[in-house]
Tab-separated table of C-alpha atoms in Angstrom:
chain	number	residue	atom	x	y	z
A	1	MET	CA	-51.925	45.723	-3.191
A	2	ALA	CA	-51.062	42.767	-1.044
A	3	LEU	CA	-54.501	42.935	0.617
A	4	LEU	CA	-56.204	42.663	-2.828
A	5	LEU	CA	-53.947	40.108	-4.311
A	6	SER	CA	-54.083	37.878	-1.288
A	7	ALA	CA	-57.760	38.213	-1.150
A	8	LEU	CA	-58.180	37.212	-4.686
A	9	VAL	CA	-56.261	34.176	-4.581
A	10	LEU	CA	-57.322	33.194	-0.996
A	11	VAL	CA	-61.305	33.863	-0.663
A	12	PRO	CA	-61.777	31.757	-3.698
A	13	VAL	CA	-60.200	28.547	-2.245
A	14	ALA	CA	-61.408	29.024	1.153
A	15	ALA	CA	-65.059	29.499	0.049
A	16	CYS	CA	-64.610	25.851	-0.908
A	17	LEU	CA	-63.586	24.562	2.240
A	18	PRO	CA	-65.822	23.716	5.436
A	19	LEU	CA	-65.515	26.533	7.973
A	20	LYS	CA	-63.023	25.299	10.329
A	21	ALA	CA	-60.380	24.854	7.374
A	22	ARG	CA	-61.058	28.291	6.140
A	23	TYR	CA	-59.096	29.636	8.765
A	24	ARG	CA	-55.950	27.787	7.886
A	25	VAL	CA	-56.193	29.431	4.419
A	26	LEU	CA	-57.675	32.941	5.276
A	27	HIS	CA	-55.103	33.351	8.179
A	28	SER	CA	-51.868	32.951	5.741
A	29	TYR	CA	-52.632	36.658	5.222
A	30	ASN	CA	-52.530	37.476	8.827
A	31	HIS	CA	-49.267	35.829	9.216
A	32	LEU	CA	-48.162	37.528	6.288
A	33	VAL	CA	-48.741	41.159	7.381
A	34	LEU	CA	-47.510	40.716	10.933
A	35	TRP	CA	-43.919	39.298	9.608
A	36	TRP	CA	-43.798	42.203	6.977
A	37	PHE	CA	-44.598	44.483	9.872
A	38	ARG	CA	-42.026	43.139	12.161
A	39	LEU	CA	-39.434	43.148	9.306
A	40	THR	CA	-40.033	46.462	7.820
A	41	CYS	CA	-40.744	48.569	10.855
A	42	GLY	CA	-37.794	46.937	13.465
A	43	VAL	CA	-40.887	46.105	15.365
A	44	ARG	CA	-39.946	43.344	18.231
A	45	VAL	CA	-43.131	41.818	19.534
A	46	GLU	CA	-42.699	40.452	22.963
A	47	VAL	CA	-45.879	37.865	23.983
A	48	SER	CA	-46.158	36.565	27.299
A	49	GLY	CA	-49.139	34.249	29.004
A	50	ARG	CA	-49.992	32.655	25.829
A	51	GLU	CA	-49.491	29.430	27.418
A	52	GLN	CA	-51.978	30.003	29.643
A	53	LEU	CA	-54.688	29.882	27.028
A	54	PRO	CA	-57.444	26.954	27.632
A	55	GLU	CA	-57.569	24.024	25.537
A	56	GLY	CA	-61.392	24.424	24.723
A	57	ALA	CA	-63.494	27.596	23.839
A	58	CYS	CA	-63.238	30.584	25.996
A	59	VAL	CA	-63.805	34.672	25.730
A	60	LEU	CA	-60.842	36.499	24.687
A	61	LEU	CA	-61.249	40.216	26.037
A	62	SER	CA	-58.643	42.947	24.923
A	63	ASN	CA	-58.111	46.224	25.075
A	64	HIS	CA	-58.376	48.037	21.494
A	65	GLN	CA	-55.490	50.525	20.294
A	66	SER	CA	-54.804	49.753	16.736
A	67	GLU	CA	-55.574	47.341	13.941
A	68	TRP	CA	-52.599	45.148	15.003
A	69	GLU	CA	-54.570	43.296	17.528
A	70	THR	CA	-57.445	42.609	15.284
A	71	ILE	CA	-54.733	40.847	12.925
A	72	TYR	CA	-52.729	38.889	15.600
A	73	LEU	CA	-55.550	38.015	17.799
A	74	GLN	CA	-57.313	36.393	14.635
A	75	VAL	CA	-54.375	33.504	14.548
A	76	VAL	CA	-53.752	32.989	18.387
A	77	LYS	CA	-56.582	30.295	18.898
A	78	ARG	CA	-58.401	28.831	16.118
A	79	PRO	CA	-61.184	28.139	15.622
A	80	LEU	CA	-62.332	32.057	16.497
A	81	CYS	CA	-65.201	33.880	15.960
A	82	THR	CA	-65.152	37.583	16.344
A	83	VAL	CA	-67.770	40.279	17.111
A	84	LEU	CA	-67.181	42.943	14.627
A	85	LYS	CA	-69.203	46.167	13.094
A	86	GLN	CA	-71.221	44.981	10.207
A	87	GLU	CA	-69.742	47.546	7.672
A	88	LEU	CA	-66.678	45.654	7.804
A	89	LEU	CA	-68.746	43.353	5.867
A	90	LYS	CA	-69.253	45.560	3.145
A	91	ILE	CA	-65.916	46.166	1.982
A	92	PRO	CA	-65.154	44.416	-1.280
A	93	VAL	CA	-63.199	41.459	-1.812
A	94	PHE	CA	-61.853	42.027	2.231
A	95	GLY	CA	-65.514	41.843	3.575
A	96	TRP	CA	-65.798	38.616	1.505
A	97	GLY	CA	-63.057	36.904	3.292
A	98	LEU	CA	-64.908	37.937	6.723
A	99	LYS	CA	-68.031	36.554	5.724
A	100	LEU	CA	-66.481	33.386	5.453
A	101	LEU	CA	-65.322	33.269	9.076
A	102	GLU	CA	-68.856	33.764	10.251
A	103	PRO	CA	-68.079	36.555	12.639
A	104	ILE	CA	-71.020	38.135	14.594
A	105	PRO	CA	-71.705	41.285	12.790
A	106	LEU	CA	-73.082	44.121	14.488
A	107	ASP	CA	-75.526	47.172	13.918
A	108	ARG	CA	-74.218	49.603	16.322
A	109	LYS	CA	-76.976	52.071	15.843
A	110	GLN	CA	-79.207	49.851	17.059
A	111	PRO	CA	-77.376	48.678	20.147
A	112	ALA	CA	-80.316	46.579	21.788
A	113	LYS	CA	-80.704	44.376	18.743
A	114	ALA	CA	-76.428	43.608	18.855
A	115	LEU	CA	-76.481	42.917	22.243
A	116	LYS	CA	-79.146	40.199	21.953
A	117	GLN	CA	-77.406	39.413	18.897
A	118	VAL	CA	-73.885	38.881	21.003
A	119	LEU	CA	-75.550	36.916	23.657
A	120	SER	CA	-77.834	34.700	21.310
A	121	VAL	CA	-75.050	33.993	18.564
A	122	GLY	CA	-72.112	34.102	20.776
A	123	THR	CA	-73.076	31.868	23.389
A	124	GLN	CA	-73.980	29.117	20.505
A	125	ARG	CA	-70.602	29.626	19.076
A	126	LEU	CA	-68.784	28.666	22.493
A	127	LYS	CA	-71.112	25.545	22.597
A	128	ASP	CA	-70.096	24.613	19.154
A	129	GLY	CA	-66.510	24.985	20.315
A	130	PHE	CA	-65.349	28.478	18.899
A	131	THR	CA	-63.364	31.037	21.077
A	132	VAL	CA	-65.293	34.198	20.775
A	133	LEU	CA	-63.025	37.564	20.433
A	134	ILE	CA	-64.253	40.857	21.719
A	135	PHE	CA	-63.100	44.606	22.516
A	136	PRO	CA	-65.290	45.409	25.300
A	137	GLU	CA	-64.307	48.998	24.723
A	138	GLY	CA	-66.592	48.884	21.845
A	139	THR	CA	-63.549	50.982	19.541
A	140	ARG	CA	-60.281	51.960	19.077
A	141	LEU	CA	-58.752	54.129	21.796
A	142	ALA	CA	-55.543	56.159	21.804
A	143	PRO	CA	-53.019	55.260	24.493
A	144	GLY	CA	-53.332	57.053	27.420
A	145	THR	CA	-57.041	57.242	26.955
A	146	ARG	CA	-59.559	54.907	29.042
A	147	LYS	CA	-63.544	53.809	28.630
A	148	LYS	CA	-65.559	51.360	30.659
A	149	PHE	CA	-65.457	47.734	29.650
A	150	ASN	CA	-68.900	46.633	28.408
A	151	LYS	CA	-69.758	43.345	30.121
A	152	SER	CA	-71.625	41.629	27.045
A	153	GLY	CA	-68.373	39.230	26.638
A	154	ALA	CA	-68.418	38.437	30.222
A	155	ALA	CA	-72.080	37.804	29.704
A	156	ILE	CA	-71.554	35.290	26.840
A	157	ALA	CA	-69.156	33.138	28.779
A	158	CYS	CA	-71.361	33.059	31.943
A	159	ARG	CA	-73.908	31.641	30.038
A	160	ALA	CA	-71.962	29.111	28.204
A	161	GLY	CA	-69.959	28.172	31.308
A	162	VAL	CA	-66.651	28.775	29.383
A	163	PRO	CA	-63.625	30.958	31.089
A	164	VAL	CA	-62.533	34.435	30.089
A	165	VAL	CA	-58.926	35.087	29.147
A	166	PRO	CA	-58.116	38.927	29.470
A	167	VAL	CA	-55.509	40.152	26.922
A	168	ALA	CA	-53.593	43.562	27.098
A	169	HIS	CA	-51.149	44.882	24.773
A	170	ASN	CA	-49.349	48.360	23.611
A	171	ALA	CA	-50.323	48.433	19.798
A	172	GLY	CA	-51.248	51.789	19.521
A	173	GLU	CA	-47.754	52.922	20.572
A	174	ILE	CA	-46.498	51.116	17.706
A	175	TRP	CA	-48.957	50.912	14.933
A	176	PRO	CA	-51.000	54.090	15.878
A	177	ASN	CA	-54.550	53.998	14.889
A	178	ASP	CA	-55.168	57.543	13.356
A	179	SER	CA	-51.641	57.445	11.287
A	180	TRP	CA	-50.297	55.405	8.255
A	181	ILE	CA	-46.942	55.665	9.860
A	182	LYS	CA	-45.673	53.161	12.006
A	183	ARG	CA	-42.932	53.136	14.656
A	184	SER	CA	-40.043	51.023	15.722
A	185	GLY	CA	-39.941	49.521	19.243
A	186	THR	CA	-41.090	46.933	21.471
A	187	LEU	CA	-44.959	45.697	21.303
A	188	HIS	CA	-45.799	43.807	24.484
A	189	VAL	CA	-48.893	41.440	24.439
A	190	VAL	CA	-49.669	39.886	27.464
A	191	PHE	CA	-52.194	36.935	28.250
A	192	GLY	CA	-53.906	36.908	31.805
A	193	PRO	CA	-54.901	33.471	33.389
A	194	ALA	CA	-57.929	32.464	32.902
A	195	ILE	CA	-60.715	33.767	34.868
A	196	GLU	CA	-63.907	31.252	35.541
A	197	THR	CA	-67.298	31.859	35.341
A	198	THR	CA	-69.059	29.150	36.478
A	199	GLY	CA	-71.607	30.723	39.246
A	200	ARG	CA	-70.460	34.078	38.546
A	201	LYS	CA	-72.289	37.362	37.723
A	202	PRO	CA	-71.248	39.040	34.732
A	203	ASP	CA	-70.428	42.178	36.600
A	204	ALA	CA	-68.041	40.463	38.833
A	205	VAL	CA	-66.159	38.892	35.815
A	206	ILE	CA	-65.995	41.707	33.824
A	207	ALA	CA	-64.627	43.696	36.977
A	208	ASP	CA	-61.645	41.377	37.196
A	209	VAL	CA	-60.748	41.682	33.573
A	210	GLU	CA	-60.707	45.338	33.344
A	211	GLY	CA	-58.715	45.392	36.424
A	212	TRP	CA	-56.144	43.048	35.392
A	213	VAL	CA	-55.947	44.905	31.953
A	214	GLU	CA	-55.255	48.440	33.661
A	215	ASP	CA	-52.812	47.075	35.911
A	216	THR	CA	-50.870	45.261	32.962
A	217	LEU	CA	-51.326	48.337	30.854
A	218	LYS	CA	-49.731	50.440	33.362
A	219	ARG	CA	-46.891	48.114	33.207
A	220	ILE	CA	-45.939	47.638	29.651
A	221	SER	CA	-47.163	51.341	28.356
A	222	ARG	CA	-45.043	54.006	27.898
A	223	THR	CA	-48.239	56.450	28.024
A	224	PRO	CA	-49.675	57.118	31.182
A	225	ARG	CA	-52.607	55.540	32.224
A	226	PRO	CA	-55.286	58.363	32.858
A	227	PRO	CA	-58.008	57.722	35.541
A	228	LEU	CA	-61.483	56.300	34.583
A	229	GLU	CA	-64.094	58.994	33.395
A	230	GLU	CA	-66.285	57.654	30.750
A	231	LYS	CA	-69.022	55.202	31.458
A	232	ALA	CA	-70.131	52.740	28.520
A	233	PRO	CA	-73.769	52.832	27.998
A	234	ALA	CA	-75.726	49.945	29.747
A	235	ASP	CA	-77.019	48.585	26.525
A	236	SER	CA	-73.930	49.264	24.515
A	237	VAL	CA	-71.805	46.275	22.953
A	238	GLY	CA	-68.054	45.630	22.765
A	239	VAL	CA	-66.907	45.347	19.379
């Protein structure tokens, strides 16, 4: 109900504004959800390293466990462009709001085409001053599971010559992806130091990102971290 009411009020207003001004309007819903979640579920959110975010555009690469981080990371740095699955844009009202923020929608049934779109559109967004958010695992994973990071985010950062900022969190332990029930506790979010990409290959950059995220998850997670077994296909794209 809150989503519907917010969308019916905010979307028409945002549609009349220039792109960068839309963020302030539409993301008021994100702030409301985050506040309500902390209040009703007794959740304490501890954020560290946010001061390390660069002033200009960058690529945020985060692990993906729940819906929470998709809401929170939207309000961390503006303007921000998110790489997401195109099915989300088809949701009535909610999808209209997403379209107004001009994300990069991907057809995951055509991974080769999706990869080209991320590389071309994502690079241009960065050059235009937008930060790009990508979840390089490509899908939500339950705490205690792993999947090799896709390098598309690192590739567009290298093309545009902007830094990559790794992000690690344990949101899935508090806001499970497969359940309506939310849990109380402490939710940790850690922003790593910006990783420079100038003169580097995407493979080396994403290896640094994945290593940092995994080391941080071992420190902040209650669920033991497993060894890496599954490998992402070479032409897949993180979303």
